[in-house]
PDB file of C-alpha atoms in Angstrom:
ATOM      1  CA  GLN A   1     -16.320 -41.647 -21.040  1.00  0.00           C
ATOM      2  CA  VAL A   2     -16.193 -38.451 -19.713  1.00  0.00           C
ATOM      3  CA  GLN A   3     -18.544 -37.029 -17.418  1.00  0.00           C
ATOM      4  CA  LEU A   4     -18.326 -32.754 -17.465  1.00  0.00           C
ATOM      5  CA  VAL A   5     -19.274 -29.906 -14.430  1.00  0.00           C
ATOM      6  CA  GLU A   6     -19.474 -26.384 -14.586  1.00  0.00           C
ATOM      7  CA  SER A   7     -19.203 -24.294 -12.284  1.00  0.00           C
ATOM      8  CA  GLY A   8     -18.759 -20.213 -11.471  1.00  0.00           C
ATOM      9  CA  GLY A   9     -21.660 -18.717 -13.698  1.00  0.00           C
ATOM     10  CA  GLY A  10     -23.733 -16.342 -11.892  1.00  0.00           C
ATOM     11  CA  LEU A  11     -25.460 -12.118 -12.020  1.00  0.00           C
ATOM     12  CA  VAL A  12     -22.295  -9.774 -12.705  1.00  0.00           C
ATOM     13  CA  GLN A  13     -22.271  -5.927 -13.745  1.00  0.00           C
ATOM     14  CA  ALA A  14     -20.784  -5.353 -16.758  1.00  0.00           C
ATOM     15  CA  GLY A  15     -17.350  -4.740 -17.093  1.00  0.00           C
ATOM     16  CA  GLY A  16     -17.148  -7.209 -14.278  1.00  0.00           C
ATOM     17  CA  SER A  17     -15.600 -10.509 -14.503  1.00  0.00           C
ATOM     18  CA  LEU A  18     -16.277 -14.151 -13.619  1.00  0.00           C
ATOM     19  CA  ARG A  19     -14.418 -17.467 -13.928  1.00  0.00           C
ATOM     20  CA  LEU A  20     -15.949 -20.499 -15.076  1.00  0.00           C
ATOM     21  CA  SER A  21     -14.666 -23.946 -14.196  1.00  0.00           C
ATOM     22  CA  CYS A  22     -15.684 -27.384 -15.596  1.00  0.00           C
ATOM     23  CA  ALA A  23     -14.444 -30.023 -13.719  1.00  0.00           C
ATOM     24  CA  ALA A  24     -14.580 -32.915 -16.019  1.00  0.00           C
ATOM     25  CA  SER A  25     -14.675 -37.087 -14.725  1.00  0.00           C
ATOM     26  CA  GLY A  26     -12.142 -39.865 -16.358  1.00  0.00           C
ATOM     27  CA  ARG A  27      -7.807 -40.133 -16.375  1.00  0.00           C
ATOM     28  CA  THR A  28      -7.609 -39.783 -20.041  1.00  0.00           C
ATOM     29  CA  PHE A  29      -9.260 -35.382 -19.725  1.00  0.00           C
ATOM     30  CA  SER A  30      -5.803 -34.775 -21.061  1.00  0.00           C
ATOM     31  CA  SER A  31      -6.493 -36.509 -24.461  1.00  0.00           C
ATOM     32  CA  TYR A  32      -9.036 -34.775 -25.338  1.00  0.00           C
ATOM     33  CA  ALA A  33      -9.497 -30.584 -27.059  1.00  0.00           C
ATOM     34  CA  MET A  34     -11.642 -28.620 -24.769  1.00  0.00           C
ATOM     35  CA  GLY A  35     -14.328 -26.231 -25.974  1.00  0.00           C
ATOM     36  CA  TRP A  36     -16.359 -23.559 -24.198  1.00  0.00           C
ATOM     37  CA  PHE A  37     -19.853 -22.943 -26.109  1.00  0.00           C
ATOM     38  CA  ARG A  38     -22.955 -20.342 -25.045  1.00  0.00           C
ATOM     39  CA  GLN A  39     -26.593 -20.122 -25.823  1.00  0.00           C
ATOM     40  CA  ALA A  40     -28.525 -17.207 -25.613  1.00  0.00           C
ATOM     41  CA  PRO A  41     -32.019 -17.389 -25.308  1.00  0.00           C
ATOM     42  CA  GLY A  42     -33.460 -18.248 -28.879  1.00  0.00           C
ATOM     43  CA  LYS A  43     -29.875 -18.905 -30.458  1.00  0.00           C
ATOM     44  CA  LYS A  44     -28.344 -21.351 -31.371  1.00  0.00           C
ATOM     45  CA  HIS A  45     -24.880 -22.703 -29.728  1.00  0.00           C
ATOM     46  CA  LYS A  46     -21.820 -20.125 -30.440  1.00  0.00           C
ATOM     47  CA  PHE A  47     -19.098 -21.202 -29.951  1.00  0.00           C
ATOM     48  CA  VAL A  48     -16.726 -19.062 -26.826  1.00  0.00           C
ATOM     49  CA  ALA A  49     -13.092 -20.096 -27.059  1.00  0.00           C
ATOM     50  CA  GLY A  50     -11.217 -23.575 -27.386  1.00  0.00           C
ATOM     51  CA  ILE A  51      -7.973 -25.518 -26.344  1.00  0.00           C
ATOM     52  CA  THR A  52      -6.054 -28.039 -27.110  1.00  0.00           C
ATOM     53  CA  TRP A  53      -5.594 -31.239 -25.254  1.00  0.00           C
ATOM     54  CA  SER A  54      -1.593 -29.496 -24.292  1.00  0.00           C
ATOM     55  CA  GLY A  55      -3.289 -26.486 -23.855  1.00  0.00           C
ATOM     56  CA  GLY A  56      -0.246 -25.024 -26.533  1.00  0.00           C
ATOM     57  CA  SER A  57      -3.097 -23.267 -28.593  1.00  0.00           C
ATOM     58  CA  THR A  58      -5.424 -21.994 -27.571  1.00  0.00           C
ATOM     59  CA  TYR A  59      -8.692 -20.006 -30.245  1.00  0.00           C
ATOM     60  CA  TYR A  60     -11.306 -17.611 -29.376  1.00  0.00           C
ATOM     61  CA  ALA A  61     -14.823 -16.243 -30.570  1.00  0.00           C
ATOM     62  CA  ASP A  62     -13.783 -12.685 -32.332  1.00  0.00           C
ATOM     63  CA  SER A  63     -16.451 -11.614 -29.561  1.00  0.00           C
ATOM     64  CA  VAL A  64     -14.443 -12.187 -26.806  1.00  0.00           C
ATOM     65  CA  LYS A  65     -11.514 -11.178 -28.190  1.00  0.00           C
ATOM     66  CA  GLY A  66      -8.896  -9.949 -25.431  1.00  0.00           C
ATOM     67  CA  ARG A  67     -11.739 -10.551 -22.551  1.00  0.00           C
ATOM     68  CA  PHE A  68     -12.130 -13.981 -22.145  1.00  0.00           C
ATOM     69  CA  THR A  69      -9.438 -16.392 -21.481  1.00  0.00           C
ATOM     70  CA  ILE A  70      -9.465 -20.262 -21.633  1.00  0.00           C
ATOM     71  CA  SER A  71      -7.441 -22.007 -20.070  1.00  0.00           C
ATOM     72  CA  ARG A  72      -6.902 -26.262 -18.525  1.00  0.00           C
ATOM     73  CA  ASP A  73      -4.223 -28.011 -15.515  1.00  0.00           C
ATOM     74  CA  ASN A  74      -4.451 -31.189 -16.709  1.00  0.00           C
ATOM     75  CA  ALA A  75      -3.816 -32.208 -13.225  1.00  0.00           C
ATOM     76  CA  LYS A  76      -6.847 -31.205 -11.656  1.00  0.00           C
ATOM     77  CA  ASN A  77      -8.910 -32.674 -14.970  1.00  0.00           C
ATOM     78  CA  THR A  78     -10.282 -29.490 -15.119  1.00  0.00           C
ATOM     79  CA  VAL A  79     -10.383 -26.774 -17.934  1.00  0.00           C
ATOM     80  CA  TYR A  80     -11.518 -22.835 -17.007  1.00  0.00           C
ATOM     81  CA  LEU A  81     -12.681 -20.070 -18.747  1.00  0.00           C
ATOM     82  CA  GLN A  82     -11.547 -16.558 -17.492  1.00  0.00           C
ATOM     83  CA  MET A  83     -14.159 -13.300 -18.727  1.00  0.00           C
ATOM     84  CA  ASN A  84     -13.375  -9.888 -17.575  1.00  0.00           C
ATOM     85  CA  SER A  85     -15.049  -6.834 -19.251  1.00  0.00           C
ATOM     86  CA  LEU A  86     -18.064  -8.176 -19.122  1.00  0.00           C
ATOM     87  CA  LYS A  87     -21.018  -7.548 -22.126  1.00  0.00           C
ATOM     88  CA  PRO A  88     -25.050  -8.164 -20.938  1.00  0.00           C
ATOM     89  CA  GLU A  89     -24.679  -9.220 -24.589  1.00  0.00           C
ATOM     90  CA  ASP A  90     -22.237 -12.069 -22.998  1.00  0.00           C
ATOM     91  CA  THR A  91     -25.729 -13.187 -21.249  1.00  0.00           C
ATOM     92  CA  ALA A  92     -26.151 -17.452 -22.108  1.00  0.00           C
ATOM     93  CA  VAL A  93     -25.597 -20.359 -20.441  1.00  0.00           C
ATOM     94  CA  TYR A  94     -22.255 -21.683 -20.879  1.00  0.00           C
ATOM     95  CA  TYR A  95     -21.346 -25.574 -21.618  1.00  0.00           C
ATOM     96  CA  CYS A  96     -17.680 -26.515 -21.305  1.00  0.00           C
ATOM     97  CA  ALA A  97     -17.606 -29.494 -24.110  1.00  0.00           C
ATOM     98  CA  ALA A  98     -14.837 -32.296 -24.685  1.00  0.00           C
ATOM     99  CA  ARG A  99     -13.624 -34.153 -27.487  1.00  0.00           C
ATOM    100  CA  TRP A 100     -10.848 -36.540 -29.533  1.00  0.00           C
ATOM    101  CA  GLY A 101      -8.851 -34.610 -31.789  1.00  0.00           C
ATOM    102  CA  VAL A 102      -8.344 -31.115 -32.443  1.00  0.00           C
ATOM    103  CA  VAL A 103     -10.223 -27.807 -31.703  1.00  0.00           C
ATOM    104  CA  ILE A 104     -13.088 -27.056 -33.720  1.00  0.00           C
ATOM    105  CA  THR A 105     -15.710 -24.279 -33.723  1.00  0.00           C
ATOM    106  CA  THR A 106     -18.630 -26.225 -34.248  1.00  0.00           C
ATOM    107  CA  ASN A 107     -20.897 -28.898 -32.031  1.00  0.00           C
ATOM    108  CA  GLU A 108     -19.393 -32.166 -33.617  1.00  0.00           C
ATOM    109  CA  TYR A 109     -17.859 -32.601 -29.642  1.00  0.00           C
ATOM    110  CA  ASN A 110     -18.332 -35.842 -27.978  1.00  0.00           C
ATOM    111  CA  TYR A 111     -18.975 -34.795 -24.315  1.00  0.00           C
ATOM    112  CA  TRP A 112     -21.017 -31.811 -22.679  1.00  0.00           C
ATOM    113  CA  GLY A 113     -22.150 -30.829 -19.409  1.00  0.00           C
ATOM    114  CA  GLN A 114     -25.102 -29.875 -18.172  1.00  0.00           C
ATOM    115  CA  GLY A 115     -23.898 -25.532 -17.897  1.00  0.00           C
ATOM    116  CA  THR A 116     -23.726 -22.917 -16.202  1.00  0.00           C
ATOM    117  CA  GLN A 117     -25.799 -19.940 -16.382  1.00  0.00           C
ATOM    118  CA  VAL A 118     -24.020 -16.503 -16.969  1.00  0.00           C
ATOM    119  CA  THR A 119     -25.870 -13.249 -17.061  1.00  0.00           C
ATOM    120  CA  VAL A 120     -24.268  -9.629 -17.093  1.00  0.00           C
ATOM    121  CA  SER A 121     -26.715  -7.144 -16.156  1.00  0.00           C
ATOM    122  CA  SER A 122     -26.639  -3.081 -17.878  1.00  0.00           C
TER     123      SER A 122
END
């Protein structure tokens, strides 16, 4: 069992930056691929970024490439999402998720956090 807790969301002006954190419980955190998803009002969850268990490979949605960076610190059981050059269309609830195996861009992850709100004003 893995419990995930996101933090770091908030209100920021367009062009600004935020860093989200996702703290995981459990001794097997380093075994999981991790993903960040977001859900805007009235829309489905969308994949934002993913990282392999080792941190050796990362994956991004086209809409955030070059602006967002996912990373992880297995010693701290934490995954991060650094978000730069934020745009109003990045406004959403951001969720981290964990799964055994490879990073995937669909919702089939085993564990999810409760989400953190990110609001980007124009």
